[in-house]
Short mmCIF file of C-alpha atoms and ligand atoms in Angstrom, two decimals:
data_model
loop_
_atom_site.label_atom_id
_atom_site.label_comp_id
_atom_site.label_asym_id
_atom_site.label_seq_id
_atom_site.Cartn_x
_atom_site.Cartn_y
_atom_site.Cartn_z
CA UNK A 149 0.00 0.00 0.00
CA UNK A 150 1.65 3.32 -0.64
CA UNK A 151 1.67 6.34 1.23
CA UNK A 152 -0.95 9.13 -0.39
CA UNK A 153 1.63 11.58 0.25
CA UNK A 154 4.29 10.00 -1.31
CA UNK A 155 4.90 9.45 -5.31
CA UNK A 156 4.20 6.10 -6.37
CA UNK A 157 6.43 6.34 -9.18
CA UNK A 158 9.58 5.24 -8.41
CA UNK A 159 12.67 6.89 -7.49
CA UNK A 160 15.11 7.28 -10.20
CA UNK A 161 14.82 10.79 -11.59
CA UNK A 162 15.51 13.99 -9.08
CA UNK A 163 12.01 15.17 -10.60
CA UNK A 164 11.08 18.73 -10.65
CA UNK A 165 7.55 19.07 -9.67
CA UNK A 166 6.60 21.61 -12.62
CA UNK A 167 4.10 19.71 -14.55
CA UNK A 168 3.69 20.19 -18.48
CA UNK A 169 0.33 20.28 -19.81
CA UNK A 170 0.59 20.92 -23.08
CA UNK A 171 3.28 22.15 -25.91
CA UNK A 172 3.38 24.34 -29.19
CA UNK A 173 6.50 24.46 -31.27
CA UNK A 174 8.83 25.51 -29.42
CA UNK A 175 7.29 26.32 -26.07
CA UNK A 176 5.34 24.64 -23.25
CA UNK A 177 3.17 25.48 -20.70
CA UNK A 178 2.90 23.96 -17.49
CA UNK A 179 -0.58 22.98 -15.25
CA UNK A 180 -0.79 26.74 -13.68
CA UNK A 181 -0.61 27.95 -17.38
CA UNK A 182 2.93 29.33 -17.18
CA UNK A 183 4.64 29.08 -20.80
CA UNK A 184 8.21 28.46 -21.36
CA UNK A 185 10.84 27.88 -23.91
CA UNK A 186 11.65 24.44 -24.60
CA UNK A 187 15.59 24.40 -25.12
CA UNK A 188 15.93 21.09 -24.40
CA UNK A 189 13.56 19.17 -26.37
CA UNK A 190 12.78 16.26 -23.95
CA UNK A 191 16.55 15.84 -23.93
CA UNK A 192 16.45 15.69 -27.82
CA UNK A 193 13.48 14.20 -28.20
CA UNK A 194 10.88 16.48 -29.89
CA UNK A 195 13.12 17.49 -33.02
CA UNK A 196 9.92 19.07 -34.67
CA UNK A 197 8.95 20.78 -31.52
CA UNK A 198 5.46 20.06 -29.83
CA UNK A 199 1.96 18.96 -31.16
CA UNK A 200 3.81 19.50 -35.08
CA UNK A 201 0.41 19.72 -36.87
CA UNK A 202 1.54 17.46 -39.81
CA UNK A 203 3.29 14.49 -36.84
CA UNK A 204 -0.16 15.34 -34.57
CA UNK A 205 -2.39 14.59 -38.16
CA UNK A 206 0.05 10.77 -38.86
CA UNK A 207 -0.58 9.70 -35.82
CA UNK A 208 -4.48 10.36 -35.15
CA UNK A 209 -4.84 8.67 -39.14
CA UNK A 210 -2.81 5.70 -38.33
CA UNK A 211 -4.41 5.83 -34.88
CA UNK A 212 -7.73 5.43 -36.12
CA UNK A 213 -6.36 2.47 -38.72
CA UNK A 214 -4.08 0.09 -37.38
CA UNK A 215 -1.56 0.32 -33.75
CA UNK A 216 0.15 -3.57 -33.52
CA UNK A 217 0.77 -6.48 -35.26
CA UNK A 218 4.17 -7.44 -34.64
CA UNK A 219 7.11 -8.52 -36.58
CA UNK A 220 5.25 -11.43 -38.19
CA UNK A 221 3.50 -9.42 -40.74
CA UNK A 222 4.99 -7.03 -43.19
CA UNK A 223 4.90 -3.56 -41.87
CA UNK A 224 4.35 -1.41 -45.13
CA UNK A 225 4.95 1.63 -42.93
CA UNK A 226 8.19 0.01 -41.82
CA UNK A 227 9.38 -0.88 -45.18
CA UNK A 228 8.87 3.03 -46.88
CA UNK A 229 10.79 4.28 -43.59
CA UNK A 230 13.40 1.41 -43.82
CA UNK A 231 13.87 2.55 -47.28
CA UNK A 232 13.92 5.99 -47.04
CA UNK A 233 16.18 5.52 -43.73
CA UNK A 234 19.10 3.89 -46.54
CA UNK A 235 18.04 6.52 -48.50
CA UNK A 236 19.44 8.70 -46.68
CA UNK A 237 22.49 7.11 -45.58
CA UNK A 238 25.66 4.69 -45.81
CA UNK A 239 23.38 1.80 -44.55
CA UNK A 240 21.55 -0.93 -46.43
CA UNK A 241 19.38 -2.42 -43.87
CA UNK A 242 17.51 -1.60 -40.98
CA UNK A 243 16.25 -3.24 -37.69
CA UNK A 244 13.46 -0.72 -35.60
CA UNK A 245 13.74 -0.53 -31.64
CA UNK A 246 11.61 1.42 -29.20
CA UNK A 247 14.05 2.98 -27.17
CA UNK A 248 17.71 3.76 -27.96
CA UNK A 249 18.88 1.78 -25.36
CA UNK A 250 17.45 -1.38 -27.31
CA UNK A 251 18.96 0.00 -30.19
CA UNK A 252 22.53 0.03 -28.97
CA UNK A 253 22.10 -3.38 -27.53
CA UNK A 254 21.47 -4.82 -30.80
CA UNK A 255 24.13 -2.77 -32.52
CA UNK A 256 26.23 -4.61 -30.17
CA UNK A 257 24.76 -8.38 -30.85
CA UNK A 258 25.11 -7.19 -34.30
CA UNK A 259 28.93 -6.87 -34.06
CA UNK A 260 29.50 -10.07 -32.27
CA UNK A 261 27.33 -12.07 -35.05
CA UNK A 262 29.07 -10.36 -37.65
CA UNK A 263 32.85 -11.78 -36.61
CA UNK A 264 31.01 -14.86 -35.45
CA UNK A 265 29.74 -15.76 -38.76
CA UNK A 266 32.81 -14.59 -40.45
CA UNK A 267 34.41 -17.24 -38.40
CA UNK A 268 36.22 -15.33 -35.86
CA UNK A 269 34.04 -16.03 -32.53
CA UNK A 270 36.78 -15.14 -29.97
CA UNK A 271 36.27 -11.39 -31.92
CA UNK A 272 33.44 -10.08 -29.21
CA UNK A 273 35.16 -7.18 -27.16
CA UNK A 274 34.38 -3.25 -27.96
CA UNK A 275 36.23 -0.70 -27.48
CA UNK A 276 34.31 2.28 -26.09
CA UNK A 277 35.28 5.78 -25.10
CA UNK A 278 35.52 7.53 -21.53
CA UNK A 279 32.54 9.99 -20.71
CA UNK A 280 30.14 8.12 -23.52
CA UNK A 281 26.62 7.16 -23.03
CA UNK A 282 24.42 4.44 -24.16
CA UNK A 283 22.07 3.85 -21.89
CA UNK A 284 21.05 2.25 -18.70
CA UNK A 285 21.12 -1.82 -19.93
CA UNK A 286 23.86 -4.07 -18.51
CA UNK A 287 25.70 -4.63 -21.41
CA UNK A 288 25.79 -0.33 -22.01
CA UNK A 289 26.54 0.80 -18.31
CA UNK A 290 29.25 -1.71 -18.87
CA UNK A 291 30.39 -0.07 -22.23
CA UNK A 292 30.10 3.24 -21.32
CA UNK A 293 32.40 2.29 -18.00
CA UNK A 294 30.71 5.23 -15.78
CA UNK A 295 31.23 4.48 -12.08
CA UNK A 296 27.99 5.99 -11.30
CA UNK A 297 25.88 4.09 -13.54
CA UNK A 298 27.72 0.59 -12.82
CA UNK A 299 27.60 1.17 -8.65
CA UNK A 300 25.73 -1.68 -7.03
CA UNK A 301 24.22 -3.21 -10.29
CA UNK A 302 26.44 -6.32 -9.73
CA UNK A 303 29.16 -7.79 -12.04
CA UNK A 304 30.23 -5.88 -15.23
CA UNK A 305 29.34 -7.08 -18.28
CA UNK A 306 32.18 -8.41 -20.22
CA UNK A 307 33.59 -7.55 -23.31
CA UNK A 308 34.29 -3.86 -23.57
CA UNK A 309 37.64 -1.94 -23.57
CA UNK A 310 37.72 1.81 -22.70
CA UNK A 311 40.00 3.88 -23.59
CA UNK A 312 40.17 7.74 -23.27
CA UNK A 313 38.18 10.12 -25.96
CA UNK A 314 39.91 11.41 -28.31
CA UNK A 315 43.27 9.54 -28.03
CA UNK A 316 44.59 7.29 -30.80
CA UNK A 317 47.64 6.05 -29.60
CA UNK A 318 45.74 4.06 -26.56
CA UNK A 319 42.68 3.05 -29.18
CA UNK A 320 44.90 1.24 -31.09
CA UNK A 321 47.39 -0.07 -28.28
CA UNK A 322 43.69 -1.50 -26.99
CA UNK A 323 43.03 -3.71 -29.47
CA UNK A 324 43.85 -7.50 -29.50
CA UNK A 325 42.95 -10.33 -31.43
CA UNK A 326 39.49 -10.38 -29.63
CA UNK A 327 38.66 -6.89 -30.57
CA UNK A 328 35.74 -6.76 -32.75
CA UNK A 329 34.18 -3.20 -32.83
CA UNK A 330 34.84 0.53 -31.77
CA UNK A 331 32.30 2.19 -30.39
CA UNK A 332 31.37 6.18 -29.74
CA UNK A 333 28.93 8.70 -30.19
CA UNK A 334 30.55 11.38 -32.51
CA UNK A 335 29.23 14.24 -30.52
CA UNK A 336 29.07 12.66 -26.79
CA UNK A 337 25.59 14.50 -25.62
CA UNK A 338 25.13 13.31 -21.70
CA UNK A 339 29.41 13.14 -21.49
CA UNK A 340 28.92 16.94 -22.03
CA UNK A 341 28.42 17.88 -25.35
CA UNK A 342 32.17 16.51 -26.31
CA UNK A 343 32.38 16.65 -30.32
CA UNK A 344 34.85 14.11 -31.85
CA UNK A 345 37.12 16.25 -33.89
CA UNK A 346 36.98 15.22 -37.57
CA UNK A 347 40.46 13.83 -37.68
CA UNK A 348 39.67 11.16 -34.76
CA UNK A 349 36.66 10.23 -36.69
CA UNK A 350 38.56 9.73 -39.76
CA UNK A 351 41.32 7.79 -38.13
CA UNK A 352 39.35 5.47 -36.50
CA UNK A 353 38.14 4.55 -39.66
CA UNK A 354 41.33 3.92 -41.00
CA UNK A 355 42.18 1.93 -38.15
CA UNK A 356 39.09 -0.08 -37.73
CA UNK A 357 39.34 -0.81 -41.74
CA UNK A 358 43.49 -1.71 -40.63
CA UNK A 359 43.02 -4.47 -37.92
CA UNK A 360 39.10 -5.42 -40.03
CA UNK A 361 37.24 -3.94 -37.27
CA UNK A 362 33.28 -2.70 -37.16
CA UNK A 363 32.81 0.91 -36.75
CA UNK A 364 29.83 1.44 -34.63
CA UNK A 365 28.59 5.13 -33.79
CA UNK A 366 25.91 6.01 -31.39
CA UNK A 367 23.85 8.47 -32.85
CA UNK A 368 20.84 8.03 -30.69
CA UNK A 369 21.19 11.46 -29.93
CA UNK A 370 23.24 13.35 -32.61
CA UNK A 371 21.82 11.73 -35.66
CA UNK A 372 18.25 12.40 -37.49
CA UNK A 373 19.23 16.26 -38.38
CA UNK A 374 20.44 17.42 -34.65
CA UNK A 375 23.60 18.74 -35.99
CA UNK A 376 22.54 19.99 -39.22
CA UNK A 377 22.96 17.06 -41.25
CA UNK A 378 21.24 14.36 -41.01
CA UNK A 379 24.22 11.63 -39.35
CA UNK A 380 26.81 14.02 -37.29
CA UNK A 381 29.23 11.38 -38.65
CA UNK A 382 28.71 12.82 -42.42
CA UNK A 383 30.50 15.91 -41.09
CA UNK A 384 33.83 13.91 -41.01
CA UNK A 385 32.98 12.62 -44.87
CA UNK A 386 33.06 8.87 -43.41
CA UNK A 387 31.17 5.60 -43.49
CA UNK A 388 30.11 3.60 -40.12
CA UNK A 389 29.50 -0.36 -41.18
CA UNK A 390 26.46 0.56 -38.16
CA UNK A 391 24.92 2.99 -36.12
CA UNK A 392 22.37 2.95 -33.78
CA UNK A 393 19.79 5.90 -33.63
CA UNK A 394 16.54 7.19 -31.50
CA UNK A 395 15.02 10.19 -29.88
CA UNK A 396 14.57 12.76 -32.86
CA UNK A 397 13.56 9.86 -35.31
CA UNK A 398 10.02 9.83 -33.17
CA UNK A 399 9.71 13.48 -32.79
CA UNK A 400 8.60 12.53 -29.68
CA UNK A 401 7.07 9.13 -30.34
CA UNK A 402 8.84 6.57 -29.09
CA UNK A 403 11.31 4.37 -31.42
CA UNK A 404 15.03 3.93 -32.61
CA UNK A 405 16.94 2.20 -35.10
CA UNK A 406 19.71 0.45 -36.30
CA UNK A 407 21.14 1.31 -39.46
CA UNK A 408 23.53 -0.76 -41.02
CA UNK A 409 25.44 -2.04 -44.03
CA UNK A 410 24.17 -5.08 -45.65
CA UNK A 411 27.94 -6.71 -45.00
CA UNK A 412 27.74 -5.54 -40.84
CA UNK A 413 23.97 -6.94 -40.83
CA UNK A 414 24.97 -10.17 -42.16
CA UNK A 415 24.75 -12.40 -38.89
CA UNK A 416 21.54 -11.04 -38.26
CA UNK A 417 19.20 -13.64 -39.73
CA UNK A 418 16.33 -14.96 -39.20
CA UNK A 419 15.33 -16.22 -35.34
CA UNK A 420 18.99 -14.20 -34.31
CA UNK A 421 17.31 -11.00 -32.72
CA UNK A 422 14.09 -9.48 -32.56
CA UNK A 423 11.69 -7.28 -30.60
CA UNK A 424 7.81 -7.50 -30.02
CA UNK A 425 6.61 -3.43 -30.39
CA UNK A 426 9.63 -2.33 -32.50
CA UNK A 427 8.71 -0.84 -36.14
CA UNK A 428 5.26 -1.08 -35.03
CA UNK A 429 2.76 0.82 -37.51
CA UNK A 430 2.13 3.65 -35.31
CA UNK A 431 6.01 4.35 -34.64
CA UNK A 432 6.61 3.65 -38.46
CA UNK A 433 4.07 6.35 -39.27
CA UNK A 434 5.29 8.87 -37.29
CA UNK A 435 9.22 8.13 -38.62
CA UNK A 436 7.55 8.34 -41.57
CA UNK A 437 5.98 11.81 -41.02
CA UNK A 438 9.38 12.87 -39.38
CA UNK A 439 11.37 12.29 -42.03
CA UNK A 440 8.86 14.12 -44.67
CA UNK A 441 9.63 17.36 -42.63
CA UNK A 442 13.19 16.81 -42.14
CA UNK A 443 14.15 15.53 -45.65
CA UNK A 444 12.14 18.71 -47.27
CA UNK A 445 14.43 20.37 -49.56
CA UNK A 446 16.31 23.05 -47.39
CA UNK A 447 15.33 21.81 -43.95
CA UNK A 448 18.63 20.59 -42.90
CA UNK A 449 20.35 23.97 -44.38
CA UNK A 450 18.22 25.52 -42.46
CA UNK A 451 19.21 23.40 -38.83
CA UNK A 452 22.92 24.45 -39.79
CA UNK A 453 22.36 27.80 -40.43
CA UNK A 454 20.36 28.32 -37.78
CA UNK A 455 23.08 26.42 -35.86
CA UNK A 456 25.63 28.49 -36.53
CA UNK A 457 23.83 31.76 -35.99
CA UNK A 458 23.39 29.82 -32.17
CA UNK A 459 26.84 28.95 -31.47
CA UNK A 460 28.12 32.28 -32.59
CA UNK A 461 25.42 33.93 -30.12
CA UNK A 462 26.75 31.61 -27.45
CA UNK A 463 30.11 32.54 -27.91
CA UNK A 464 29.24 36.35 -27.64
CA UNK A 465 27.35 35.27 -23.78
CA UNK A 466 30.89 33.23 -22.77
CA UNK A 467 32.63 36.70 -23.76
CA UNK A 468 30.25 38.40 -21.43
CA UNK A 469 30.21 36.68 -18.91
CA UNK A 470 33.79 34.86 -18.34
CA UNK A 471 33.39 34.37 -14.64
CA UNK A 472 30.25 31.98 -15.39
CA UNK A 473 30.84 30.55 -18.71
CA UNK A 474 34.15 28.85 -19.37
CA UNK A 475 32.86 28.14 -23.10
CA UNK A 476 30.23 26.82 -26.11
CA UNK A 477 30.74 24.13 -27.63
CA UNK A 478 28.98 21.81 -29.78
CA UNK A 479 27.73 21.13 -33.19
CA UNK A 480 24.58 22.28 -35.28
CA UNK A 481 21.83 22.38 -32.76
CA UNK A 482 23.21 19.84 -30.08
CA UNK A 483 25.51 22.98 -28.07
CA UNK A 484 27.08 22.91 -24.29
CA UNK A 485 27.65 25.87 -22.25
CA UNK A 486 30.72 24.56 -20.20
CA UNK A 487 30.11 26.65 -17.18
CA UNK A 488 33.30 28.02 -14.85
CA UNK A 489 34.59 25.45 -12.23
CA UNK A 490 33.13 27.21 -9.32
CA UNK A 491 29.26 27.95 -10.77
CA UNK A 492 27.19 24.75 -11.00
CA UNK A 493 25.58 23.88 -14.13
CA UNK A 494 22.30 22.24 -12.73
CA UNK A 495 21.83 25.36 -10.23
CA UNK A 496 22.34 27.70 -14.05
CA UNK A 497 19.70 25.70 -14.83
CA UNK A 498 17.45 25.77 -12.01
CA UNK A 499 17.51 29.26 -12.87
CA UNK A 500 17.15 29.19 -16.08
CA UNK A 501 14.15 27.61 -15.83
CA UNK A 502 12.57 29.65 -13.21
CA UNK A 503 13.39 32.31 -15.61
CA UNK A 504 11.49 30.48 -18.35
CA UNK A 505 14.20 28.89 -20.37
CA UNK A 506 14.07 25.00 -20.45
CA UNK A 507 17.46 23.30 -20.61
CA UNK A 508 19.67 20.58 -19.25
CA UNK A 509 22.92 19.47 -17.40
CA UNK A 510 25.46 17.14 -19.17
CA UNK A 511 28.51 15.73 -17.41
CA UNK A 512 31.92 18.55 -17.20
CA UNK A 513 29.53 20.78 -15.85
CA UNK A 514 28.04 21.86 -19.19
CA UNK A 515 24.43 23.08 -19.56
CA UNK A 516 22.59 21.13 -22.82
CA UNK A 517 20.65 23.22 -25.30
CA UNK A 518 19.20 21.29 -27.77
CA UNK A 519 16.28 23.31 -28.99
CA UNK A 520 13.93 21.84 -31.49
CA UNK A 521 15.10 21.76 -34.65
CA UNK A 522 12.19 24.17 -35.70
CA UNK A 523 13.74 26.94 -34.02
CA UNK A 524 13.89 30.41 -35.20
CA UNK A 525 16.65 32.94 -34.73
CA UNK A 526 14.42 35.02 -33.26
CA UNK A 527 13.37 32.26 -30.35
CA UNK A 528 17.05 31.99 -29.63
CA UNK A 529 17.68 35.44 -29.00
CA UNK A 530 14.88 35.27 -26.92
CA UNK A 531 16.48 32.59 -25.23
CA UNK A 532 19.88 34.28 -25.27
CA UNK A 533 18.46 37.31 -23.93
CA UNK A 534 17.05 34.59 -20.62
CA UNK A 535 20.76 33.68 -20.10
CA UNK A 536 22.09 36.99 -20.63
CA UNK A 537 19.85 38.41 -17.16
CA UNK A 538 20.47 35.19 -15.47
CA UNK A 539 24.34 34.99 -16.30
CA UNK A 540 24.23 39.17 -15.72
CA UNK A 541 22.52 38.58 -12.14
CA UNK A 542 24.69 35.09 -11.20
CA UNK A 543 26.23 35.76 -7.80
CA UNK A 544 27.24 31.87 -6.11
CA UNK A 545 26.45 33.34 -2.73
CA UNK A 546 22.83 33.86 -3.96
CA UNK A 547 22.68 29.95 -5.66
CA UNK A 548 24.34 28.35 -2.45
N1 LIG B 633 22.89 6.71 -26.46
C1 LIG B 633 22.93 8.04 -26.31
C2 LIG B 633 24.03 8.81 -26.98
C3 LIG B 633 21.97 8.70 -25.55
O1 LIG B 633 22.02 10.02 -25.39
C4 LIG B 633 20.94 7.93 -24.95
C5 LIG B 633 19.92 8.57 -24.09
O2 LIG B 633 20.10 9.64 -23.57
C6 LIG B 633 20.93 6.54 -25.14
C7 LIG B 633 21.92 5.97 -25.90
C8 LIG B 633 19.86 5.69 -24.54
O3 LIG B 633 18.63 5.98 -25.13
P1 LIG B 633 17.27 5.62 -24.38
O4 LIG B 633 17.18 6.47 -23.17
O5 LIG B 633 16.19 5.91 -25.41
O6 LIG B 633 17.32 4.17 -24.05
#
């Protein structure tokens, strides 16, 4: 029986106990009607912004048609997303999740299978970077190697190596003759906004292609347009053999993916992996929906530009305020505000918010803005002009 006083949601999340009630574009309003900017995007999540009219119209169609039927049947849906997914990428196949969690976990599976079928078993291990994220399953917490995330969850899941970010020399003194994969997001979001530089991306594709290693990238939370194109990885002119995607491929609904090239996919037959709800028709109408609006001529000149014009505003706040902001960082729409060693990022944002501006922490004490990609220049001078008063006002004897 629980107490009526207490949440009966479990305790995971530090919740704030603002309540949304309803969203438009890029702003929200919460259950006593106050309205808000949304520069955060449900950590990502709502690339098109709230209630999109053309995502809200998909959804109440297919709604009204068809919700489940499983993985049994032929998902037409599925197929025209799968297709247009390729389309729009290096890969030749994909496999729908729900989450991107699920979607990382298969991405893994995937690069076992592939060395197992090419005859190389023993060829399981990963190697992963320091300060990545890929979710909250044993096998991630284990490849992402975060104390915090592993503490009290029992034994580590084997087979993952991790080496620092950005460092080639250790990378490649990593790898054995069990070494299967490299793994990393090329913009680490929740590690605090940490871009690869284009040079590491490129040479771990040399290297991977060197010892004949799978190049796996993590772009649940970079990919689907965030940093003005539509796979951050295209900005380093390179070709995963896999990556594993979510949050802005739903515009809010949930579902990820796994893209991947039909050599990488190749252990993955049939009876080898599967899911019950993923690439379900309602998801697969949405993605569907999604992509119309982000593969519109333009749209994705439009994220960069926009992006840019937000970055260089960001790096006009650091210059005004040096004793708060140590710097910007980021690419397209995905940015960081590293804040100064003695201001805390989640009391900036505490602030923030109660100023009206809607963002997030990230680890190195960086403050997430990752508006929807619908934004206008004008919303993010309104939201520059939010952290201008705050940063203006910021005294750590008032936040203690
Ligand atoms: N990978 C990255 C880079 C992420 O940012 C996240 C979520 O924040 C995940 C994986 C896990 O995705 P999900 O929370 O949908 O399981």
């Amino acid at each position: 029986m629980s107490d009526s006083t207490q949440s009966a949601v479990m305790n995971t999340y530090a919740r704030s106990p603002i309540a949304m009630e309803r969203g438009e574009g890029v702003y929200l309003w919460d259950t006593t009607g106050r309205r808000y900017l949304d520069f955060y995007a449900g950590i990502a999540v709502n690339s098109l912004g709230h209630a999109h009219p053309h995502l809200v119209k998909v959804l109440q169609d297919q709604a009204a048609k068809l919700w489940h039927t499983s993985n049994l049947y032929t998902i037409p849906e599925g197929e025209r997303l799968a297709k247009r997914l390729t389309e729009s990428s290096f890969a030749d196949r994909v496999f729908f999740t729900n989450s991107g969690v699920e979607a990382l976990e298969g991405l893994i599976k995937l690069a076992r299978r592939y060395h197992s079928v090419s005859g190389h078993p023993e060829r399981y291990r990963v190697i992963t970077v320091d300060g990545a994220f890929h979710g909250r399953s044993l096998a991630t917490i284990a490849a992402a190697n975060n104390k915090k995330y592993l503490d009290g969850f029992g034994p580590k899941v084997d087979g993952f190596d991790n080496v620092p970010f950005g460092n080639m020399n250790m990378l490649r003194d990593s790898i054995t003759p069990e070494t299967g994969a490299i793994l990393l997001e090329p913009v680490q979001g929740e590690g605090g906004i940490r871009p690869a530089t284009l040079d590491y991306l490129k040479q771990l594709r040399q290297t991977a292609d060197e010892y004949g290693l799978l190049l796996i990238l993590d772009e649940v939370q970079s990919g689907n347009g965030r940093t003005g194109k539509m796979w951050a990885h295209e900005w380093a002119d390179i070709k995963p053999d896999a990556i594993a995607t979510a949050k802005g491929i739903g515009g809010g609904f949930p579902m990820g993916a796994i893209l991947s090239t039909e050599a990488a996919a190749q252990g993955l037959t049939p009876g080898t992996h599967g899911t019950t709800f993923g690439g379900n028709p309602l998801a697969m109408a949405v993605g569907n929906a999604v992509m119309d609006v982000i593969q519109a001529p333009g749209f994705l000149e439009g994220v960069e530009k926009t992006g840019q014009y937000f970055w260089s505003r960001l790096e006009d706040l650091v210059a005004r305020h040096p004793t708060v902001f140590a710097a910007a960082r980021g690419a397209g729409l995905m940015q960081g505000l590293v804040c100064q060693p003695d201001v805390s990022n989640l009391k900036v944002i505490d602030a923030l918010r109660d100023a009206g501006l809607l963002t997030v922490g990230a680890g190195e004490n960086v403050i997430r803005l990752l508006p929807p990609l619908i934004v206008t220049e004008a919303q993010i001078d309104e939201a520059i002009a939010l952290i201008d008063t705050v940063a203006g006002a910021w005294s750590n004897d008032d936040a203690a």
